mmCIF file of N, CA and C in Angstrom:
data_model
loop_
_atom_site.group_PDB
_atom_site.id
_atom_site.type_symbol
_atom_site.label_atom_id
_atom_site.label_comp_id
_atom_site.label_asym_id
_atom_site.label_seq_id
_atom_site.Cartn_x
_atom_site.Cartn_y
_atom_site.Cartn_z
ATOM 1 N N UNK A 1 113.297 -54.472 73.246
ATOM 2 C CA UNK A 1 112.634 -53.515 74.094
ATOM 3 C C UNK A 1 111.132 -53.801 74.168
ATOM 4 N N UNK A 2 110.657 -54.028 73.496
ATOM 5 C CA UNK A 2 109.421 -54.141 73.013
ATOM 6 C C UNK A 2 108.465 -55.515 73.616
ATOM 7 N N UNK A 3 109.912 -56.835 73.373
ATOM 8 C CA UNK A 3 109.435 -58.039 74.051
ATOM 9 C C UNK A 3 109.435 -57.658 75.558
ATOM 10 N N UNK A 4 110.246 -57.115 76.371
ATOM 11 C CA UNK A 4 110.069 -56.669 77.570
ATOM 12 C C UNK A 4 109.092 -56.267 78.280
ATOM 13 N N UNK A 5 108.663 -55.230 77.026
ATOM 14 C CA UNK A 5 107.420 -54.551 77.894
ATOM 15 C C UNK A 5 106.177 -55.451 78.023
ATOM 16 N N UNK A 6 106.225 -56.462 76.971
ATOM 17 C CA UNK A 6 105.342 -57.269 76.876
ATOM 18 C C UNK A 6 105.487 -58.127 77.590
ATOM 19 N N UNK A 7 106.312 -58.614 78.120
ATOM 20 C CA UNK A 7 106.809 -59.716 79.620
ATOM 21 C C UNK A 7 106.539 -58.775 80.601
ATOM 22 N N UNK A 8 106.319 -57.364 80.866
ATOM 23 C CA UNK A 8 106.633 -56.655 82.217
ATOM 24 C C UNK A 8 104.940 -56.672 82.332
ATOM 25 N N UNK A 9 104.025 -56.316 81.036
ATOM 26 C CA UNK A 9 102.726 -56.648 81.396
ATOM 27 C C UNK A 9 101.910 -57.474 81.508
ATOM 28 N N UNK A 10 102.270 -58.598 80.829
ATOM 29 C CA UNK A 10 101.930 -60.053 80.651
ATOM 30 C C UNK A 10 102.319 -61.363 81.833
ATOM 31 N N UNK A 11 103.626 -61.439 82.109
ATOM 32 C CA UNK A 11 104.454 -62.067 82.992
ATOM 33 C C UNK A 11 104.827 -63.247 81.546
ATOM 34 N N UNK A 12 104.310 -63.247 80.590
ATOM 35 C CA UNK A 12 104.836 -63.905 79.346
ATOM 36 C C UNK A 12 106.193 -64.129 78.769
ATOM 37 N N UNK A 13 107.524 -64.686 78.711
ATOM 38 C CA UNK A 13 108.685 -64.791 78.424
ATOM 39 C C UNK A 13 108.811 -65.359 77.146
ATOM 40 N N UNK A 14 108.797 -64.938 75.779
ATOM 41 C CA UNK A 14 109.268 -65.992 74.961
ATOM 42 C C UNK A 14 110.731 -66.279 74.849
ATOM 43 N N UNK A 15 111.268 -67.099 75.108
ATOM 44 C CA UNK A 15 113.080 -67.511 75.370
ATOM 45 C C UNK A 15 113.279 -67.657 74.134
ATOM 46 N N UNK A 16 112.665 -68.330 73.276
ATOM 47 C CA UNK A 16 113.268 -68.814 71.957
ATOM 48 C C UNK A 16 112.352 -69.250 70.902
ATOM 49 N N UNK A 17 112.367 -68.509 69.525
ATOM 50 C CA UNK A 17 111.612 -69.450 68.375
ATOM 51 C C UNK A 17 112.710 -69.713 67.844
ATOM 52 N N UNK A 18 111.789 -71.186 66.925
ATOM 53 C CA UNK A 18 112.289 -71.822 66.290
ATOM 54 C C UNK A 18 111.526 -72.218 64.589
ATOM 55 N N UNK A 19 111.682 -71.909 63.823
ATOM 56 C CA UNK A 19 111.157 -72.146 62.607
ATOM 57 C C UNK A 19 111.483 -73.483 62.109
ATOM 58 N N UNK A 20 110.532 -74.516 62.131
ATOM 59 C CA UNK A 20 110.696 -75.531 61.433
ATOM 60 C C UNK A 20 109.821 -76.090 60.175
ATOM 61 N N UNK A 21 109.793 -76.797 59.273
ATOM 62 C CA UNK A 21 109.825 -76.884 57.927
ATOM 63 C C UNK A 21 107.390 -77.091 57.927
ATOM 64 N N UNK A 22 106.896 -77.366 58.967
ATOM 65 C CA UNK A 22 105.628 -77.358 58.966
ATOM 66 C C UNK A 22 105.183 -76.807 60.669
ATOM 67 N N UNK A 23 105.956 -76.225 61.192
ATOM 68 C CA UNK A 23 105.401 -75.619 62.524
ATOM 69 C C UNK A 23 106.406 -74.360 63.069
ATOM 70 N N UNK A 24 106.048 -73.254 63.676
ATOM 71 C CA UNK A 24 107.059 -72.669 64.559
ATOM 72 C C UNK A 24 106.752 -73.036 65.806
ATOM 73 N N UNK A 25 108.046 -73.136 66.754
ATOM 74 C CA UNK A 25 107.997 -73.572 67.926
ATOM 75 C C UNK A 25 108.648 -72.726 68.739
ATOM 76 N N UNK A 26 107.759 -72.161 69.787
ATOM 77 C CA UNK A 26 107.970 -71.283 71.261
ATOM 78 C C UNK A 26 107.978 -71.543 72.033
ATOM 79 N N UNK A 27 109.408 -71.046 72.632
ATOM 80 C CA UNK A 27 110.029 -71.713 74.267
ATOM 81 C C UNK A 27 109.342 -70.681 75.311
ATOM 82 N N UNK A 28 108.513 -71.098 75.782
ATOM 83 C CA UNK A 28 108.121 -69.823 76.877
ATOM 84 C C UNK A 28 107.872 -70.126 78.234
ATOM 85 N N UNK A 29 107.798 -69.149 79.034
ATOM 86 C CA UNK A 29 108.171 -69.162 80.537
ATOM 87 C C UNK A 29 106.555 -68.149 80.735
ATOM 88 N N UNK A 30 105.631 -68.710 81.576
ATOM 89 C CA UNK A 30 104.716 -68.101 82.230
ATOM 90 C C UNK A 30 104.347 -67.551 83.223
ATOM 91 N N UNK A 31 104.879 -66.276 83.878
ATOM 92 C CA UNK A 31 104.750 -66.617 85.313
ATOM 93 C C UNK A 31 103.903 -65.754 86.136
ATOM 94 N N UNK A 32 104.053 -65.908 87.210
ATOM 95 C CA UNK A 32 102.834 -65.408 87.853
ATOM 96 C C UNK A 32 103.054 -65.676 89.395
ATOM 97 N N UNK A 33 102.213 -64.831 90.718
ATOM 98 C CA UNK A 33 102.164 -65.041 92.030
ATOM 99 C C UNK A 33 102.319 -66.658 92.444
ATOM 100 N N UNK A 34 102.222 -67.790 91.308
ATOM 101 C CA UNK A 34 101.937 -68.867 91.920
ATOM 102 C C UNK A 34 102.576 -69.852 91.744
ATOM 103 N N UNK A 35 103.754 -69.145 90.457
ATOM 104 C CA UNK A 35 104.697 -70.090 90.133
ATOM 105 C C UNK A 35 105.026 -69.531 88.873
ATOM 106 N N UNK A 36 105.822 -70.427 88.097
ATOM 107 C CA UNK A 36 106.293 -69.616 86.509
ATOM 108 C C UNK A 36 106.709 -71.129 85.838
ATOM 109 N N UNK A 37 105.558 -71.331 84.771
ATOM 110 C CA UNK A 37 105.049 -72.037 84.026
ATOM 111 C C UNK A 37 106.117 -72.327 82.948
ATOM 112 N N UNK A 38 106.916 -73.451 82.917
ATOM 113 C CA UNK A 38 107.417 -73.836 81.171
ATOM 114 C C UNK A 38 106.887 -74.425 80.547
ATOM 115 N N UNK A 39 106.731 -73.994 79.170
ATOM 116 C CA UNK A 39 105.920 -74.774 78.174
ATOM 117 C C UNK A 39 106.643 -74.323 76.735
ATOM 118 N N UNK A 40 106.190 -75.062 76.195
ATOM 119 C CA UNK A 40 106.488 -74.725 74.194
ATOM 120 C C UNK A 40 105.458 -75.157 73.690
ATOM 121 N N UNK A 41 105.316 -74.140 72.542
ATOM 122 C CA UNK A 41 103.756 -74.102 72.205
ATOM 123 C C UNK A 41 104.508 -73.766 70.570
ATOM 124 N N UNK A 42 104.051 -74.958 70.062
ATOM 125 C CA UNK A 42 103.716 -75.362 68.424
ATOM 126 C C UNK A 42 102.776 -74.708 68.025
ATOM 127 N N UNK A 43 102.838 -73.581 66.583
ATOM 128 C CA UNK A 43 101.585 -72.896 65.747
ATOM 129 C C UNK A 43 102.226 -73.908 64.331
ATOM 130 N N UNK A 44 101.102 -74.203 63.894
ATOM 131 C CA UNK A 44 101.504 -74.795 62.386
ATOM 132 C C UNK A 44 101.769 -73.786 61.680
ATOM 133 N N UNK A 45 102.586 -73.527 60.808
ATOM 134 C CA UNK A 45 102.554 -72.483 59.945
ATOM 135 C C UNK A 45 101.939 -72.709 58.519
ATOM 136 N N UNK A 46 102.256 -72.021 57.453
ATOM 137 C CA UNK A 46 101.367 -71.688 56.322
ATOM 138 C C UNK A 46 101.496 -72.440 55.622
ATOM 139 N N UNK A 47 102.616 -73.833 55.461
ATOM 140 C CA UNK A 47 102.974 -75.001 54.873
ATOM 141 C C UNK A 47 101.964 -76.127 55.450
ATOM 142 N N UNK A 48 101.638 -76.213 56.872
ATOM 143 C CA UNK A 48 100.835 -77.075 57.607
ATOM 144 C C UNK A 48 99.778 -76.561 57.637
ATOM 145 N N UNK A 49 99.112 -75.493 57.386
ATOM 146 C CA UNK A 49 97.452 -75.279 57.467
ATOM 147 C C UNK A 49 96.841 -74.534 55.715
ATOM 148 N N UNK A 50 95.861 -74.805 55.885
ATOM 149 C CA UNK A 50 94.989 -74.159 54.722
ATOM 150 C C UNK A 50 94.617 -73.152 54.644
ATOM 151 N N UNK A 51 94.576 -72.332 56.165
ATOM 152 C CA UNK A 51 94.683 -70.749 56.331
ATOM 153 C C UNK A 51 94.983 -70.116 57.358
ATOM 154 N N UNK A 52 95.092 -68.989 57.543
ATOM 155 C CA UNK A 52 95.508 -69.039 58.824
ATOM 156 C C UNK A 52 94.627 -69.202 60.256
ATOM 157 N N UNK A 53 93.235 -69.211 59.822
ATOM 158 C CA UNK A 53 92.602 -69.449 60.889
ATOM 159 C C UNK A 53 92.448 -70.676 61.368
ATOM 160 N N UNK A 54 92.874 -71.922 60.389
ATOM 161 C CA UNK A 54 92.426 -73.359 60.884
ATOM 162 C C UNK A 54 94.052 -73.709 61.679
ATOM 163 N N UNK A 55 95.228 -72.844 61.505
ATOM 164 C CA UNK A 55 96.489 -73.466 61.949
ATOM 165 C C UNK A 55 95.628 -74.251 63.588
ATOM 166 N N UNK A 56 96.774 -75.384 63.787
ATOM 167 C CA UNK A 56 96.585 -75.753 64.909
ATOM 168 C C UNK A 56 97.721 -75.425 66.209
ATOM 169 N N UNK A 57 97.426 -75.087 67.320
ATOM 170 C CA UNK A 57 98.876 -74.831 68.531
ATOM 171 C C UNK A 57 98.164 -75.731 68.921
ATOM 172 N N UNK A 58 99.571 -76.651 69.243
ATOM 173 C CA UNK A 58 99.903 -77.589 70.093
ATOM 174 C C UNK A 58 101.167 -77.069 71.829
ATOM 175 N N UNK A 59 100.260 -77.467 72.945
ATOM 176 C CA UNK A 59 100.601 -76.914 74.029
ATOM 177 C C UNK A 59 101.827 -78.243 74.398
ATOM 178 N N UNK A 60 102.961 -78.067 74.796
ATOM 179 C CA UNK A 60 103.585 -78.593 75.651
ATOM 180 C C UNK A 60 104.180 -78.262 76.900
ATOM 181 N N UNK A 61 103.556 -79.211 77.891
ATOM 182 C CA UNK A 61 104.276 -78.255 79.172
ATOM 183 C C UNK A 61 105.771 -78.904 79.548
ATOM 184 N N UNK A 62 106.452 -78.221 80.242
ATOM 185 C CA UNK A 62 107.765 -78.882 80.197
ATOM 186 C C UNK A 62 108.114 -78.539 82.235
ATOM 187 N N UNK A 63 107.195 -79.462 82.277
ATOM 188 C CA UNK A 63 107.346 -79.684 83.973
ATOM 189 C C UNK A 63 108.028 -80.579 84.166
ATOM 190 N N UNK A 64 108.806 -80.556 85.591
ATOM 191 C CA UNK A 64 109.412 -81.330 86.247
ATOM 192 C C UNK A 64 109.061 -82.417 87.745
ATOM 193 N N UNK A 65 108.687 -83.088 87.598
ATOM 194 C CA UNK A 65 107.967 -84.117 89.103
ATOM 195 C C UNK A 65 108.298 -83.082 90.083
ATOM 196 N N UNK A 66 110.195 -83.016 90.401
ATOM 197 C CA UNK A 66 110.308 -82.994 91.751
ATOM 198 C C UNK A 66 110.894 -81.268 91.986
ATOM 199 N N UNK A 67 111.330 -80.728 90.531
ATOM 200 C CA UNK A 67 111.004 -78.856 90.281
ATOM 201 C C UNK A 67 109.920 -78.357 90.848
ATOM 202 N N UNK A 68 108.306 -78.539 89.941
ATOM 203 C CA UNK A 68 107.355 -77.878 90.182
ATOM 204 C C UNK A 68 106.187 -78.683 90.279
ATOM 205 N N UNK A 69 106.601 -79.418 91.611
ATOM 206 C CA UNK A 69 105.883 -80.009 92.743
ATOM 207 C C UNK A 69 104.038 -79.733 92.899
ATOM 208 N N UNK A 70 104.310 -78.203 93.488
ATOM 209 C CA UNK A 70 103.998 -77.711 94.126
ATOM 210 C C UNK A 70 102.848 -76.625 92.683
ATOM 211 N N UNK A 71 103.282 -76.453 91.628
ATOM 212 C CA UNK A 71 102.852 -75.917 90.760
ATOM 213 C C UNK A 71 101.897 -76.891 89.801
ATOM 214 N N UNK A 72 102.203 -78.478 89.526
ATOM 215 C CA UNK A 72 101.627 -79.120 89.377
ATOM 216 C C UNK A 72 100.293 -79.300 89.856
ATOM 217 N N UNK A 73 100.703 -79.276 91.533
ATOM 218 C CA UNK A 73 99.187 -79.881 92.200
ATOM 219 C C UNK A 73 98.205 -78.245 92.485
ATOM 220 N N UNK A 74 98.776 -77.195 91.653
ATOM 221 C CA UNK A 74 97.902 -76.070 91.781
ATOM 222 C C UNK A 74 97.579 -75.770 90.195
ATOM 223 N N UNK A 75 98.346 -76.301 89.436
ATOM 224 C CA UNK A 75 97.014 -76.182 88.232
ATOM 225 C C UNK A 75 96.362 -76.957 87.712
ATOM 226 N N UNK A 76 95.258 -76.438 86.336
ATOM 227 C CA UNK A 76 94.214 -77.567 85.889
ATOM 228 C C UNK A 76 95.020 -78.691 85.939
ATOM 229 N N UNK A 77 94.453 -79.727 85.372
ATOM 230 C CA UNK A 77 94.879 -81.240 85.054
ATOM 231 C C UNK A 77 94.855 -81.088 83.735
ATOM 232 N N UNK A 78 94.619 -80.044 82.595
ATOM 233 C CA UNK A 78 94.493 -80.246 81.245
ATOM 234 C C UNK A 78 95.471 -78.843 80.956
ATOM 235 N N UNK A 79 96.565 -78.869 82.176
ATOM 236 C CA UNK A 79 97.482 -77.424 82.012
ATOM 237 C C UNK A 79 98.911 -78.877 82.294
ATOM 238 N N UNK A 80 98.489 -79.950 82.449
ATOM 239 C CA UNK A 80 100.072 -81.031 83.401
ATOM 240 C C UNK A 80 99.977 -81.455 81.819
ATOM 241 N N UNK A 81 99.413 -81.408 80.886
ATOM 242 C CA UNK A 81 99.383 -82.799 79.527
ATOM 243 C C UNK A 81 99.650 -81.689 78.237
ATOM 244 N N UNK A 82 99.895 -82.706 77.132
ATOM 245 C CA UNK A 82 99.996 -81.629 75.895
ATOM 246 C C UNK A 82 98.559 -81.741 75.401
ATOM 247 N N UNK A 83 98.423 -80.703 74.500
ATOM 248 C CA UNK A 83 97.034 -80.270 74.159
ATOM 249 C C UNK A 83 96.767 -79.888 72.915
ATOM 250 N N UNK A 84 96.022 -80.055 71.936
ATOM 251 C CA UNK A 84 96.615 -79.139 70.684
ATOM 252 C C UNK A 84 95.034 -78.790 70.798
ATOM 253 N N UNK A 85 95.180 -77.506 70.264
ATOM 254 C CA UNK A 85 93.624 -76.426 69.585
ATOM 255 C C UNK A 85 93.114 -75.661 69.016
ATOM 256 N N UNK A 86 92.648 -75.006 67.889
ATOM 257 C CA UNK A 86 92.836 -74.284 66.822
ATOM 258 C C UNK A 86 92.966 -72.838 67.223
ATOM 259 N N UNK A 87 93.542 -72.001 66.357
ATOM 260 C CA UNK A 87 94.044 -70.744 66.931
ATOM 261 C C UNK A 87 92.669 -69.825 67.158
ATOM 262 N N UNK A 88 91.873 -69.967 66.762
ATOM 263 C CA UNK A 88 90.665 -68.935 67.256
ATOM 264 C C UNK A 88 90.590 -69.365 69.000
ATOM 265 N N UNK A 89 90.745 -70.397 69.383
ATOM 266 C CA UNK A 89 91.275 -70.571 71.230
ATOM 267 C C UNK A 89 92.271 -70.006 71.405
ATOM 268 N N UNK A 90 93.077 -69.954 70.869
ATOM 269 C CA UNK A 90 94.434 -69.030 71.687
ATOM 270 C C UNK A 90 94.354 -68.473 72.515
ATOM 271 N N UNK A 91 93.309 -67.396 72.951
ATOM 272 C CA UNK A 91 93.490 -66.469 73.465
ATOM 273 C C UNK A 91 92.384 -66.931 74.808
ATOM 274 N N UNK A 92 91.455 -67.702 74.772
ATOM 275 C CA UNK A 92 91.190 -68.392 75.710
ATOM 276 C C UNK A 92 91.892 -69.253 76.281
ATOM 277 N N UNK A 93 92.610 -70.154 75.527
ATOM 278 C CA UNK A 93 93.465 -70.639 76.134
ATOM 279 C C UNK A 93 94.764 -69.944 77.041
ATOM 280 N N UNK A 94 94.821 -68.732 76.404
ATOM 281 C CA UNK A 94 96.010 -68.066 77.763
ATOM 282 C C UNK A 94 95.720 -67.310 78.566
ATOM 283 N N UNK A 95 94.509 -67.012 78.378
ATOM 284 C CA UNK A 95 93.438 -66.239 79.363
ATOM 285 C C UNK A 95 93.657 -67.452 80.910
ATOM 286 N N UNK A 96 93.414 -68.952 80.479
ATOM 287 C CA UNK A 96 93.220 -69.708 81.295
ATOM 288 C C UNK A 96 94.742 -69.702 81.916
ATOM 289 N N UNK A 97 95.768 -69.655 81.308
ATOM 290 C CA UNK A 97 97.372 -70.275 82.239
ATOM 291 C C UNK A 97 97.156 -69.135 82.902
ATOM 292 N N UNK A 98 97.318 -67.830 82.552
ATOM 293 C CA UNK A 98 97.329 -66.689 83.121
ATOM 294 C C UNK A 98 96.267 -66.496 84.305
ATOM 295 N N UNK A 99 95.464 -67.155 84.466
ATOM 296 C CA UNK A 99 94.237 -67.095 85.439
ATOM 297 C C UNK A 99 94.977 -68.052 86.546
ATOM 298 N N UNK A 100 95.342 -69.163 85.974
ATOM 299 C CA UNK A 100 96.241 -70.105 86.844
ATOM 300 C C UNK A 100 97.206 -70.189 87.489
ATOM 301 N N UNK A 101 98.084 -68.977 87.180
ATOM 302 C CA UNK A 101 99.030 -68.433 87.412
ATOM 303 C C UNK A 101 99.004 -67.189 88.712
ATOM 304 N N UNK A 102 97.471 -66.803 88.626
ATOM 305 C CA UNK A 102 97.962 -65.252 88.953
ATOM 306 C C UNK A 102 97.035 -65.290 90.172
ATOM 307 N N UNK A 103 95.670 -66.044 89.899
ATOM 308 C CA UNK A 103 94.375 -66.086 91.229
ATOM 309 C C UNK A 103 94.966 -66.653 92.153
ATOM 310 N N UNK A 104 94.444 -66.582 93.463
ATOM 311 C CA UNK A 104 94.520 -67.500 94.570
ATOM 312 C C UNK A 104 94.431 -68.966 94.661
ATOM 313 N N UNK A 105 95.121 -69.943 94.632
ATOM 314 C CA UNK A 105 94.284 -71.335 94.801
ATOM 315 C C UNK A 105 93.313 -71.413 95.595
ATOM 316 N N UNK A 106 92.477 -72.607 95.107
ATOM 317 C CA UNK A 106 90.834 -72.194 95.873
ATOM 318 C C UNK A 106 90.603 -73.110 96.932
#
């Protein structure tokens, strides 16, 4: 119930974690007026970092050439590649998909 409401205000989907032995990994769906974004996004967990503020997320997008065409050539160029960046960005960093997602192309 709860993840819902948070997808109904966000447009944020998490489909699936996964706990693995030095990272958790999130299947998520982004979406927005301009398209709806797949990606999985790696947090190191408490085995892979020294605290929790240095963990690192690693961004993967999980686009398709001839799927999201059209979604490709409307976002950044550093939203098409994987990315990794320490979690005090997080929230800039989804400030940005979400901006990408939701503004007008310019």
């Amino acid at each position: 119930m709860k993840d819902d409401l948070y997808a109904d205000l966000t447009g944020l989907i998490v489909r699936n974690v996964r706990r693995e032995p030095i990272e958790d990994v999130f299947d998520c769906l982004q979406t927005g007026r301009n398209g709806t974004l797949h990606f999985k996004l790696c947090v190191q967990n408490e085995v892979a970092s020294e605290s929790y503020e240095e963990a690192q997320f690693t961004y993967m997008p999980q686009l398709d050439e001839s799927r999201d065409r059209e979604l490709i050539d409307l976002l950044p160029e550093f939203l098409t590649d994987e990315i990794t960046f320490p979690r005090p960005q997080a929230a800039k960093f989804y400030s940005r998909v979400s901006k990408s997602l939701m503004e007008p192309p310019e």
